[in-house]
Each structure stands twice: as C-alpha cells, then as structure tokens.
Short mmCIF file of C-alpha atoms in Angstrom, two decimals:
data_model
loop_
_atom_site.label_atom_id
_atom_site.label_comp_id
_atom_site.label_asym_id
_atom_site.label_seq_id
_atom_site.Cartn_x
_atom_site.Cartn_y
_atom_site.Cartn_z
CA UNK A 242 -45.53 112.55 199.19
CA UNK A 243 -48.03 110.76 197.19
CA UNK A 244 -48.03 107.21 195.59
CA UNK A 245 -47.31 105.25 193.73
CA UNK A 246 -44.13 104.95 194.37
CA UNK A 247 -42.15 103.74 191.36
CA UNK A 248 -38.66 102.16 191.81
CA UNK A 249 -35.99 101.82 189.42
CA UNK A 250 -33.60 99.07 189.62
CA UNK A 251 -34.11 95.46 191.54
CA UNK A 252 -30.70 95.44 193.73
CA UNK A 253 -30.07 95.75 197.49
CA UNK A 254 -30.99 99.13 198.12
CA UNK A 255 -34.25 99.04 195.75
CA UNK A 256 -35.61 95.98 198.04
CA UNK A 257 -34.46 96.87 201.02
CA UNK A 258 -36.59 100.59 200.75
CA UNK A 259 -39.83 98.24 200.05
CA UNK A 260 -38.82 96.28 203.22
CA UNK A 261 -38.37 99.89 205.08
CA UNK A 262 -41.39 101.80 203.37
CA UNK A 263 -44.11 98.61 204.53
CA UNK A 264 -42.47 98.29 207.65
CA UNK A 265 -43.23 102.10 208.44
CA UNK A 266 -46.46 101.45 207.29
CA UNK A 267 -46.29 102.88 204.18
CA UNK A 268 -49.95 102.00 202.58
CA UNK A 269 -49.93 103.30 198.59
CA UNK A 270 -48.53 100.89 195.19
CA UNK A 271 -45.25 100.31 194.73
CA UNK A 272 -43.89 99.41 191.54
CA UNK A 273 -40.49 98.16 190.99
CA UNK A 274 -38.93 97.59 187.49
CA UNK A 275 -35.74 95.52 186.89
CA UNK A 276 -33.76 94.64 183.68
CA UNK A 277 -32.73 91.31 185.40
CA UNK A 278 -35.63 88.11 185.53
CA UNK A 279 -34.84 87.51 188.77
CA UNK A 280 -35.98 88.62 192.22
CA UNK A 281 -34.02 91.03 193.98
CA UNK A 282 -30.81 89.51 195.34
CA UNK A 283 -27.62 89.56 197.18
CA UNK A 284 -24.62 90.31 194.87
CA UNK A 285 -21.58 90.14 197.41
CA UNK A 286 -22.11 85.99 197.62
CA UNK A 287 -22.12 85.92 193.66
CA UNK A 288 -18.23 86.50 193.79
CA UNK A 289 -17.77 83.92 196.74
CA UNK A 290 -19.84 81.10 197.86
CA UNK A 291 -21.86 81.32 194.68
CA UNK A 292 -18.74 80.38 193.07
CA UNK A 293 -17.66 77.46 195.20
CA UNK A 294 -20.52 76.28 195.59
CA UNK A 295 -23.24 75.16 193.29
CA UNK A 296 -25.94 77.57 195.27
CA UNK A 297 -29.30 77.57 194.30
CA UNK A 298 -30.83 80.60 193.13
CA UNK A 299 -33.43 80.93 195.42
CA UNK A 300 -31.00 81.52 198.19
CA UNK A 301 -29.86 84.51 196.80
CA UNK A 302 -33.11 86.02 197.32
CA UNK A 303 -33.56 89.44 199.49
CA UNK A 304 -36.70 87.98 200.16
CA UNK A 305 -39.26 85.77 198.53
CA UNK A 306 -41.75 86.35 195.93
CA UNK A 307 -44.47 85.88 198.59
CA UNK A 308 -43.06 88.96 200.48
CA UNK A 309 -43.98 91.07 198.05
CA UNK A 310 -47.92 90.91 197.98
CA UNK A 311 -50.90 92.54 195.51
CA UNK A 312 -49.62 96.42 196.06
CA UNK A 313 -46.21 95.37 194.94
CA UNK A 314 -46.07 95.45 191.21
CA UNK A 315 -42.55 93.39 190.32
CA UNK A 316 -41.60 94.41 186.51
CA UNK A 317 -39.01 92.16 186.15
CA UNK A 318 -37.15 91.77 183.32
CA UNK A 319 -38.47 95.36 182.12
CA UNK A 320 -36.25 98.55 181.40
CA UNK A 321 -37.30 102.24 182.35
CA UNK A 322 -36.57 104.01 178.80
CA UNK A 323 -37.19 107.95 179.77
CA UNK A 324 -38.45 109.83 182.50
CA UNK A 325 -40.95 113.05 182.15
CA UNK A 326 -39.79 114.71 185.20
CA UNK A 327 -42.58 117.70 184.46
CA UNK A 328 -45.30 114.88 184.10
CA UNK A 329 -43.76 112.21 186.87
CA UNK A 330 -43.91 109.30 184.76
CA UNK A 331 -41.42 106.80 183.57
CA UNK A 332 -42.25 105.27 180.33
CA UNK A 333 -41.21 101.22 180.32
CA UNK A 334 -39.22 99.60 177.10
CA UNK A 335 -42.55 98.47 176.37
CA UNK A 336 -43.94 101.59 175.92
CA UNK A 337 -46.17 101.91 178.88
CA UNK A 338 -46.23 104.63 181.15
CA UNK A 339 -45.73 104.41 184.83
CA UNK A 340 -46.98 107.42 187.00
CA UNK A 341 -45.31 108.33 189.93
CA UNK A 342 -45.50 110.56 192.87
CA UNK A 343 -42.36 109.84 193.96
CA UNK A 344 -39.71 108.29 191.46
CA UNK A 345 -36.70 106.59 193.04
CA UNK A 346 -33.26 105.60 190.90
CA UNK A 347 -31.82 102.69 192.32
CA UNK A 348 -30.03 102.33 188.97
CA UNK A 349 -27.04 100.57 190.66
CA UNK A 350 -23.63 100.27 188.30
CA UNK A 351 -22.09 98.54 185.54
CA UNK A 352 -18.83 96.64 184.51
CA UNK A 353 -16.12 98.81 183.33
CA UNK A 354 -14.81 97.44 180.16
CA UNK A 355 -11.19 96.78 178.71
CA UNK A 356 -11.59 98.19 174.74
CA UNK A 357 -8.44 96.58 173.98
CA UNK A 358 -8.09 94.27 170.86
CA UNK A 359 -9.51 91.29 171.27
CA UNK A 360 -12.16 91.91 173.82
CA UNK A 361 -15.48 91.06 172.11
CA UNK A 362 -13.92 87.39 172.20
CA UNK A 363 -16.15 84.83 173.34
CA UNK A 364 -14.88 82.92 177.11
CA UNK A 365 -14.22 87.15 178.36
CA UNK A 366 -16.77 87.43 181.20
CA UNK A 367 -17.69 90.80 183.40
CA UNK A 368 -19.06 90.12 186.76
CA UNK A 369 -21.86 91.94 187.96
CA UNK A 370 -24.84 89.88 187.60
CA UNK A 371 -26.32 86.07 188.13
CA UNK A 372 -25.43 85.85 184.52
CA UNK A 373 -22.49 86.78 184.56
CA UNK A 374 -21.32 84.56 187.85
CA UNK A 375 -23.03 81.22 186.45
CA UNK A 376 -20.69 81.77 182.86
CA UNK A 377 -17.95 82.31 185.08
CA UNK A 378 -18.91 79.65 187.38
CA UNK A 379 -18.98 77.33 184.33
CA UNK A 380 -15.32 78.41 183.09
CA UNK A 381 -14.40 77.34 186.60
CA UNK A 382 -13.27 72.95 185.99
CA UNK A 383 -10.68 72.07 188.04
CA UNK A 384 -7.48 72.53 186.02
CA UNK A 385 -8.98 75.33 183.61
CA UNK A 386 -7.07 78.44 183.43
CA UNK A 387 -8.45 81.40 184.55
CA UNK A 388 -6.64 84.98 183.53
CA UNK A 389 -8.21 87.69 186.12
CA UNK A 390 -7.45 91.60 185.18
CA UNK A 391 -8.05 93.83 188.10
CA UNK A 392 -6.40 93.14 191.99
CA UNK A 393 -9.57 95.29 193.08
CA UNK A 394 -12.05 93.13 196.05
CA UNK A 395 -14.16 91.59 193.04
CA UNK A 396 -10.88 90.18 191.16
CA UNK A 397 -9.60 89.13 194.06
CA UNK A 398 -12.93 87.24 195.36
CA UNK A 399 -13.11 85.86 191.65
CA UNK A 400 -9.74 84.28 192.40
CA UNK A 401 -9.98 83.25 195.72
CA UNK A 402 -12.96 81.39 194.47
CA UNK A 403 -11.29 80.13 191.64
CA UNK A 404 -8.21 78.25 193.21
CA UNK A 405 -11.13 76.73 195.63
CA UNK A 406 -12.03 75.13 192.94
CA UNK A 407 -9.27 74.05 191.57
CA UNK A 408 -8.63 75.92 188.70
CA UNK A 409 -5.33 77.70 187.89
CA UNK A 410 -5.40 81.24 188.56
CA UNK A 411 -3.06 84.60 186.64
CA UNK A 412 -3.91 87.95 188.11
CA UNK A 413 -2.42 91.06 186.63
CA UNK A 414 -3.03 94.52 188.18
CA UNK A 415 -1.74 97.61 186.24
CA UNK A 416 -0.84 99.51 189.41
CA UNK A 417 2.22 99.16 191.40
CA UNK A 418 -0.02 97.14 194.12
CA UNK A 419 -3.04 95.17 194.82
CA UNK A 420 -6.44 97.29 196.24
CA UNK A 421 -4.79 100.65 195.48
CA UNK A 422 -8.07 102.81 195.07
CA UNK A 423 -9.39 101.31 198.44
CA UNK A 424 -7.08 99.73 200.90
CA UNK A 425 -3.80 100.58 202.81
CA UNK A 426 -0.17 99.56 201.54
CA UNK A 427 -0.61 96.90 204.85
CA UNK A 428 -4.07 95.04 203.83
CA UNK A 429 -2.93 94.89 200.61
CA UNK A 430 0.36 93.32 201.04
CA UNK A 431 -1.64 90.67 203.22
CA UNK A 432 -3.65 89.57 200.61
CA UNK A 433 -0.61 89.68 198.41
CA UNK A 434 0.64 86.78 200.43
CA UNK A 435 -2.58 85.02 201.18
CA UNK A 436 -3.17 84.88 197.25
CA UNK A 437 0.64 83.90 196.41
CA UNK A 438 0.48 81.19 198.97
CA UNK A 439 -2.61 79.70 197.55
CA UNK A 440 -0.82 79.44 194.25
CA UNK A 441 -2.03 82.40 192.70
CA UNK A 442 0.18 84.04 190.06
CA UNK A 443 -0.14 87.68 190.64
CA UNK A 444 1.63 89.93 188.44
CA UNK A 445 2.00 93.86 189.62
CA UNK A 446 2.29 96.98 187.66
CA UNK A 447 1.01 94.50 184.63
CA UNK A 448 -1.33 95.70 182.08
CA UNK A 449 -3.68 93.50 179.56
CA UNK A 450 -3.32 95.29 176.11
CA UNK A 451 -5.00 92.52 173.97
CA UNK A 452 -6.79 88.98 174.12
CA UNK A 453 -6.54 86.62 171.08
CA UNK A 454 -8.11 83.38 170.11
CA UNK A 455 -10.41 81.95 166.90
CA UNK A 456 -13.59 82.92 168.37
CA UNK A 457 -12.73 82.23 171.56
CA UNK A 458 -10.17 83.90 173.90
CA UNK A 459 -7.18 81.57 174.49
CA UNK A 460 -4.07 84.01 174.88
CA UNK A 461 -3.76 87.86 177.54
CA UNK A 462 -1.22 90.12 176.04
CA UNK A 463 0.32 91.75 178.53
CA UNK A 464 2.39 95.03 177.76
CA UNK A 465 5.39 94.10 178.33
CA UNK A 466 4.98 91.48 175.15
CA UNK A 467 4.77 88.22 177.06
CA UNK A 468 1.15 85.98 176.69
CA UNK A 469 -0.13 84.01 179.01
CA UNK A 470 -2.73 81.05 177.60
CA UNK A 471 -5.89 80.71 179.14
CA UNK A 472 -9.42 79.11 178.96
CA UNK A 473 -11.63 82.19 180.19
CA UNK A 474 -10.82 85.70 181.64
CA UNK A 475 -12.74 87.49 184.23
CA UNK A 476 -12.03 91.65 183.78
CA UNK A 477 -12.75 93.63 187.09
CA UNK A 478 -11.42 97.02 186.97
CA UNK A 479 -14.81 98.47 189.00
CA UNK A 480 -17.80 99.79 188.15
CA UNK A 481 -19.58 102.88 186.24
CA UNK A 482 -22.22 104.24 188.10
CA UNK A 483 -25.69 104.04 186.10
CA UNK A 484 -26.57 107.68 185.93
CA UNK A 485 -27.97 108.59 182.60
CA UNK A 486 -31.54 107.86 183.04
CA UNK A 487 -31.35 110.60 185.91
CA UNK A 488 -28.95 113.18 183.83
CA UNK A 489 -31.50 112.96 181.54
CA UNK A 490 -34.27 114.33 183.04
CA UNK A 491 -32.20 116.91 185.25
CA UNK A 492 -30.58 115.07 188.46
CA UNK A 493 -27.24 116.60 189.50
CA UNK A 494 -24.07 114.01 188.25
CA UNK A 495 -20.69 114.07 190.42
CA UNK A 496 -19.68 110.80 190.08
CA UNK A 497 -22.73 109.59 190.52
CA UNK A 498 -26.39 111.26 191.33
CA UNK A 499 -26.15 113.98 193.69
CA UNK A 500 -28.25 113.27 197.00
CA UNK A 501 -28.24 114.80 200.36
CA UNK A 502 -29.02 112.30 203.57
CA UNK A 503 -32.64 112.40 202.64
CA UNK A 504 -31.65 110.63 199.68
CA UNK A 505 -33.67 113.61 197.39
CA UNK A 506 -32.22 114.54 194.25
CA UNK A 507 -32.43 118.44 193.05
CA UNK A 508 -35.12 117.49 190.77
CA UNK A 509 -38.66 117.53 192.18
CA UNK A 510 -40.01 114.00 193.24
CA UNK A 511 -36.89 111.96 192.16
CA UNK A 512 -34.72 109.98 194.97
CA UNK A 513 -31.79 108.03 194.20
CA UNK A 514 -30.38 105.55 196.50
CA UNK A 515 -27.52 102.89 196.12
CA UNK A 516 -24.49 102.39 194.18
CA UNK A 517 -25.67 105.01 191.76
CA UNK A 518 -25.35 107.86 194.17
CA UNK A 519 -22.98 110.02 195.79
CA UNK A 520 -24.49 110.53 198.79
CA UNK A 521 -23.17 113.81 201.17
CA UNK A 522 -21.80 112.06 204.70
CA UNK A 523 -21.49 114.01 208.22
CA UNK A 524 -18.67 112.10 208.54
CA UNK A 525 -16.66 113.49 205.74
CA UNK A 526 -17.89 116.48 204.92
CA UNK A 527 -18.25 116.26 200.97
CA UNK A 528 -20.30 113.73 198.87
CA UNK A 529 -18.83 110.51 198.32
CA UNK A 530 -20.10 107.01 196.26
CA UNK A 531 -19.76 103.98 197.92
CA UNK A 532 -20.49 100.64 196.77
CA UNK A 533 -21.42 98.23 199.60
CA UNK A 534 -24.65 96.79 201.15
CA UNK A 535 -24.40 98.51 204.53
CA UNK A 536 -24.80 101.93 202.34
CA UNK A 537 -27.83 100.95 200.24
CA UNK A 538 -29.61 99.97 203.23
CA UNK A 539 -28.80 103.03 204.68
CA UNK A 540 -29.78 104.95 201.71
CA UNK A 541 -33.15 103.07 201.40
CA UNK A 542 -34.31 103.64 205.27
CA UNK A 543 -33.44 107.11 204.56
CA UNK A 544 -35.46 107.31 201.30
CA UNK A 545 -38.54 105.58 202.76
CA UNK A 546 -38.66 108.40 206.04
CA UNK A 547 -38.40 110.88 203.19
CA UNK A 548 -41.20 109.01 201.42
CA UNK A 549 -43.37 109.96 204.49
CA UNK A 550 -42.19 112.95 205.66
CA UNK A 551 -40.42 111.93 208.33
CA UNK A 552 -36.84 113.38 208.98
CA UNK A 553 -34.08 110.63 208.34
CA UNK A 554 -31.50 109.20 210.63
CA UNK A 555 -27.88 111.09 210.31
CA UNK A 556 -25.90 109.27 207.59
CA UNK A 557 -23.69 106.16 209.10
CA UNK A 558 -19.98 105.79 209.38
CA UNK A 559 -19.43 103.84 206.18
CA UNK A 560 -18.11 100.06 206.70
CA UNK A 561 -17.56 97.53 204.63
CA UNK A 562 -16.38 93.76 203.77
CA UNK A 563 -14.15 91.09 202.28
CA UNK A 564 -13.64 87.28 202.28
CA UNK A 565 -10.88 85.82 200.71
CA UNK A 566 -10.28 82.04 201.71
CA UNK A 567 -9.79 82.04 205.53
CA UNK A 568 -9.71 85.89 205.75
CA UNK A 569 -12.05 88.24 206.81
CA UNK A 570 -11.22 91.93 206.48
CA UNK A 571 -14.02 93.99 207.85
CA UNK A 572 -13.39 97.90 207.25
CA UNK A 573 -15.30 100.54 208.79
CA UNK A 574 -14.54 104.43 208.15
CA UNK A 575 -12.85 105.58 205.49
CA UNK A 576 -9.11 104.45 205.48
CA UNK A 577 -7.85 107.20 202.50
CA UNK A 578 -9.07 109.73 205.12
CA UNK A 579 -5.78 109.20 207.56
CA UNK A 580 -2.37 110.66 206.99
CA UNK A 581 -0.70 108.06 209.75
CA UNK A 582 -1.47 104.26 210.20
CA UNK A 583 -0.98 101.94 213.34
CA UNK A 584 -0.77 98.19 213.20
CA UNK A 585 -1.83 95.72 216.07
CA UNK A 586 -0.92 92.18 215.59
CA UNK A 587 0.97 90.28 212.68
CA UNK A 588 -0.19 92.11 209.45
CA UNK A 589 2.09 89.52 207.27
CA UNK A 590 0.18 86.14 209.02
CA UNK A 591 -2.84 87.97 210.91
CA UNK A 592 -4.24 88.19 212.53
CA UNK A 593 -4.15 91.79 212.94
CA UNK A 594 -6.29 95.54 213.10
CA UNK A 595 -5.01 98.79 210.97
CA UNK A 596 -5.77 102.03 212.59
CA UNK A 597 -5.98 105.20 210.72
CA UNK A 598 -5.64 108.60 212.26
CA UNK A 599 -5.96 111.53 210.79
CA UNK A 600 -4.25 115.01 212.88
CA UNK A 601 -4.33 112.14 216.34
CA UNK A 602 -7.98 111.16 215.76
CA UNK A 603 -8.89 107.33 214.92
CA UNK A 604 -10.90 108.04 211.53
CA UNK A 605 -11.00 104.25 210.27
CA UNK A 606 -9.64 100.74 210.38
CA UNK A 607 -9.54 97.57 209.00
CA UNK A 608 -9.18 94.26 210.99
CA UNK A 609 -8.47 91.16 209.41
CA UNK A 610 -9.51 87.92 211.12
CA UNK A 611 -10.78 90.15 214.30
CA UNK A 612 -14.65 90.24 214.54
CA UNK A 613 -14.39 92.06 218.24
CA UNK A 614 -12.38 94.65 217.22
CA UNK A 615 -14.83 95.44 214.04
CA UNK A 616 -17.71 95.55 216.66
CA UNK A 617 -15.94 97.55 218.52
CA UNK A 618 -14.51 100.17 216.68
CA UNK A 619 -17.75 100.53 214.57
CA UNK A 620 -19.79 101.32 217.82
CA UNK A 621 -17.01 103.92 218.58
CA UNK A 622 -16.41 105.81 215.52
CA UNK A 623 -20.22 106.19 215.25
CA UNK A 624 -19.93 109.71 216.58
CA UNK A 625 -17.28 110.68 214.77
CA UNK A 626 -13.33 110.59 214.47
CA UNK A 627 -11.95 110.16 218.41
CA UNK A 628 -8.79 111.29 220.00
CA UNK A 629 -6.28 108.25 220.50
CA UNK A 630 -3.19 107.48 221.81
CA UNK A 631 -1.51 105.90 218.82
CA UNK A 632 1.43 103.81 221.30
CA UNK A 633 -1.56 102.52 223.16
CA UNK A 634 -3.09 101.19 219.91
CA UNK A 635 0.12 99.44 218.97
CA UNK A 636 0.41 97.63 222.09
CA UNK A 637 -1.31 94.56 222.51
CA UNK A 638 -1.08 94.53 225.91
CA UNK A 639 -3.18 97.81 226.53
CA UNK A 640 -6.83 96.29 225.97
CA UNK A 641 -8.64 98.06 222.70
CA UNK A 642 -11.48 99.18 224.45
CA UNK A 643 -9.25 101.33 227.24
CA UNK A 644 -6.63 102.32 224.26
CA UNK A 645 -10.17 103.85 222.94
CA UNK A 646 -11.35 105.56 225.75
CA UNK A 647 -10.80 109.50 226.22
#
C-alpha cells in the first residue's frame, strides 16, 4: 500500500504498529494524531503503581520522543473530525487535511457513564486517561473516602490501590458477584476475600442510583435507600468502544469495528486495530473485542505486515492480566468458553490454577500467584484447545506439564 500512513489514536496498539512498521523496514511518513498531550503510554500501570506511587510521567512512556524521528509526524493533542473514505483523507479539528494511503483507527474506548442524578457533581472521576488517574490520585489522602461503582478489573485495581494508600475504600457491584462479565465464580470469590481482608467494604448485588453534594459529591445512594458519605467516587462499569469516526465513513460495527486477522476493515484503505475492534480469532471461531495489551500488539504487527503486503501471523490465543495487592492472576484463553472448571491448589488462600474445558478439551485458565503454570499453559494452548484428563489436572501430585501431555 502506499504512504503516508496516517494513524488515529496515541494508545498501545497505535505505537506499537510504528514500532512494528520501522522495524520491518517500512520507509514512507507516518502521522499519528492523538486527543491526549502526551506521548503514547502504558494505561494498565495508571490503575496500579501509578496510583501508589507518585510515578513520573515519563515512565509511562511506550517509548521516548527521540524514538520517533523526522518521518514521524506526532499530532498530539489534535482530534481527527471526519474521514473522506472516497478521497483518503482525514480532516484534523483544525481543519487541515491529512492524506492517506492507508488510514488506521486505533480509536481505543471510552468510560461508560452512570446518568443517574447527581453525576455531573464535581469529586466523580472516570478512569481512562493520565487525567483522569492524577484527579483520582489526588482524591487518594490517607483517611479520604473513596466510593468505587463497578467490581470489574479497573474498580478493583482502583481499590486495591486505594487501601495502599490508606484511604477508606466502599465498592458496590450491581451483579450478584464481583468480575461477572469476565472471570469464573472461583477467581472472583478470591478476590472477594483478598479485598474484604484488606478492609475493603464490598457490597454485592448493590446499585448506585444517585450522588448528592453542594457542588461537590459527598453522599452514593444506593437502591436499596441507604447513603454512604464519601470524599470522591471512581465509576468503572467498562468501556464503549470508539467507533463512530469509522461508522461514519462505512466500516462494519459489531461491537466494535469489524476486522479480519489482517486487521483490514471492509472499507478500502482503512485498518483498525486495538480496543476499538472486534477482531475474528482462529481460536474461537466468531469475532470477539478484547481489551488488553497483548491484543493491540497483536493487532498492530498484524496491521503493519498488511501495510506491506506481507501475509500476517495467525491471530494469538488471547491472555491477559491482573494485580491486586500480592496477587497476580494471569489468564490466558477465554474462560466463558468452558462448560466444566478444575481447580489445582487453594483457590480461597492461593495459590492456585483454574482450568476450563470445554467437551474434555483445556480451552483456558487462570492462575493466581503461579507464573510457571501461565508460561506453561500459554505455550500449550497456542495450537488450540487440547485433550486433558481433568483428575490429572486436579491432582497436585501429577506434574502440569505430564497432566498436559496427549
């Protein structure tokens, strides 16, 4: 395909294709145009060490500025308005036009929000961006009270990170459970504890109808009529996947931008990568959008052999991860997929690995605290789901790699 290549969005996936497209020598401009001032960074430290800690901003960075060099245009702080799919050009918020031979969305997602009374209420933070971490980060004085709606990864990070730093922590979750869109009965009940232990108060099948305050928030109405008081409130019920600038000019929409493995859209010279996408996976057999860094680097290597013609690698088994205090849950596969689940180890103190099968075949798992096993299993489940004997992967006796083999 021609250049220049223009890129829209400044997250993961949009800096990791430059990294891919110069490292397979791609030669023509690349543009890149972000809403955000900053440099393209990591988001998954923004809900944990960047709350703890008082990290500087530069170590967020994907890379530095110096990486980028003279035929890598940053627009940062810039907004693609419209894109003339017929003409290939995106026309900036500033009204200039950007030709493209190939246009790539990397449009990424944004905060779901809670229109319930009370909401536009000053101390009420999203979290998505740098922005959005440092306010939160602010709220965060030992002994301030912190109100978190949503028991998804991000609310719980947000909390974790929270009690760390001494502040006192309410989580309510409307559903029956913590994680219930994304993790097993098992790995959520462990966190259950790990939270409750560290003094969180976690309220289940809870739901936030209402914030009130003079100006400020200072009280969650919950439905049930009670109120809790609080100083600031973080609300993460997930994300919205950015697709309107593609719908507009044509792209495919099913929960996010249609793509194949090649990462093309069904409109001429448009890619999307990222967050934004649901991407079709081997594995599965049906699109799916997933929101982890593992997939946008995925997406963008495949994007860039598109790019030059080359034929991209087969989509990967998806895997992904969570830190919460002393806990490490690594995931890799799909765990929804499974109809039966086996445990090895203690899933109420860990350490411990989830297996899910699906008709006898491993399809996914989650280990918590268990590095080796994660390695493991994500080198086996490469090719595929893999006939298992399920008593074998109960027994800690029977050493994972032979309760693996065929």
């Amino acid at each position: 395909m021609s250049d220049p290549v223009v890129i829209v969005g400044a997250g993961q996936a949009a800096a990791q294709l430059v990294v891919a497209l110069r490292q397979k020598g791609f030669a023509g401009r690349i543009q890149l145009v972000g809403d955000e001032p900053h440099l393209p960074y990591q988001r998954p430290p923004l809900s944990k060490a960047f709350l703890v800690e008082d990290v500087p901003l530069d170590r967020l960075h994907l890379r530095p500025e110096s990486y980028y060099g003279p035929d890598t245009e940053l627009l940062l702080g810039r907004r693609v308005d419209s894109v003339d799919a017929s003409a290939r050009s995106a026309l900036l918020d500033d009204g200039r036009a950007l030709p493209y031979g190939t246009l790539v969305l990397a449009t990424g997602g944004r905060p779901r929000r809670l229109e319930v009374p009370g909401h536009e209420l000053a101390g009420i933070h999203h979290f998505r961006t740098i922005a959005d971490a440092e306010a939160v980060r602010a709220a965060l004085a030992p002994g301030a009270r912190l109100a978190v709606v949503g028991g998804g990864y991000v609310g719980l990070e947000v909390a974790a990170a929270a009690r760390k730093r001494g502040a006192t922590v309410h989580l309510f979750e409307v559903a029956p459970r913590l994680l219930s869109r994304v993790a097993s009965p098992v790995v959520a009940a462990f966190f259950l504890g790990r939270h409750r232990a560290a003094g969180v108060d976690i309220r289940l099948g809870a739901s936030a109808v209402g914030f009130a305050g003079k100006g400020r928030v200072s009280r969650v109405r919950l439905a049930d009529g009670s109120e809790v008081e609080v100083d600031a409130v973080v609300v993460g019920i997930g994300i919205a996947a950015n697709v309107e600038l593609g719908a507009a000019c044509g792209c495919a929409v099913d929960n996010g931008l249609v793509v194949g493995r090649d990462a093309r859209t069904n409109v001429d010279g448009i890619l999307a990568i990222g967050d934004c996408t649901a991407q079709w996976s081997e594995h599965l057999g049906r699109h799916l959008r997933l929101e982890s860094v593992p997939n946008a680097n995925a997406q963008a290597e495949a994007a860039a052999a598109t790019i030059l013609g080359a034929a991209p690698a087969a989509t990967p088994v998806p895997w992904f991860w969570s830190e919460q205090y002393d806990a490490m849950l690594q995931m890799v596969g799909v765990a929804r997929e499974g109809d039966e689940s086996v445990v090895r180890g203690d899933p109420v103190a860990g350490p411990f690995t989830e297996f899910y099968l699906s008709e006898g075949r491993l399809v996914a798992a989650a280990c918590i605290n268990r590095a080796p096993d994660f390695a493991l299993l994500r080198r086996q489940l490469a090719g595929g789901p893999l006939p298992v004997d399920a008593r074998a992967l109960a027994d800690p006796a029977v050493p994972l790699r032979t309760a693996l083999a065929p």
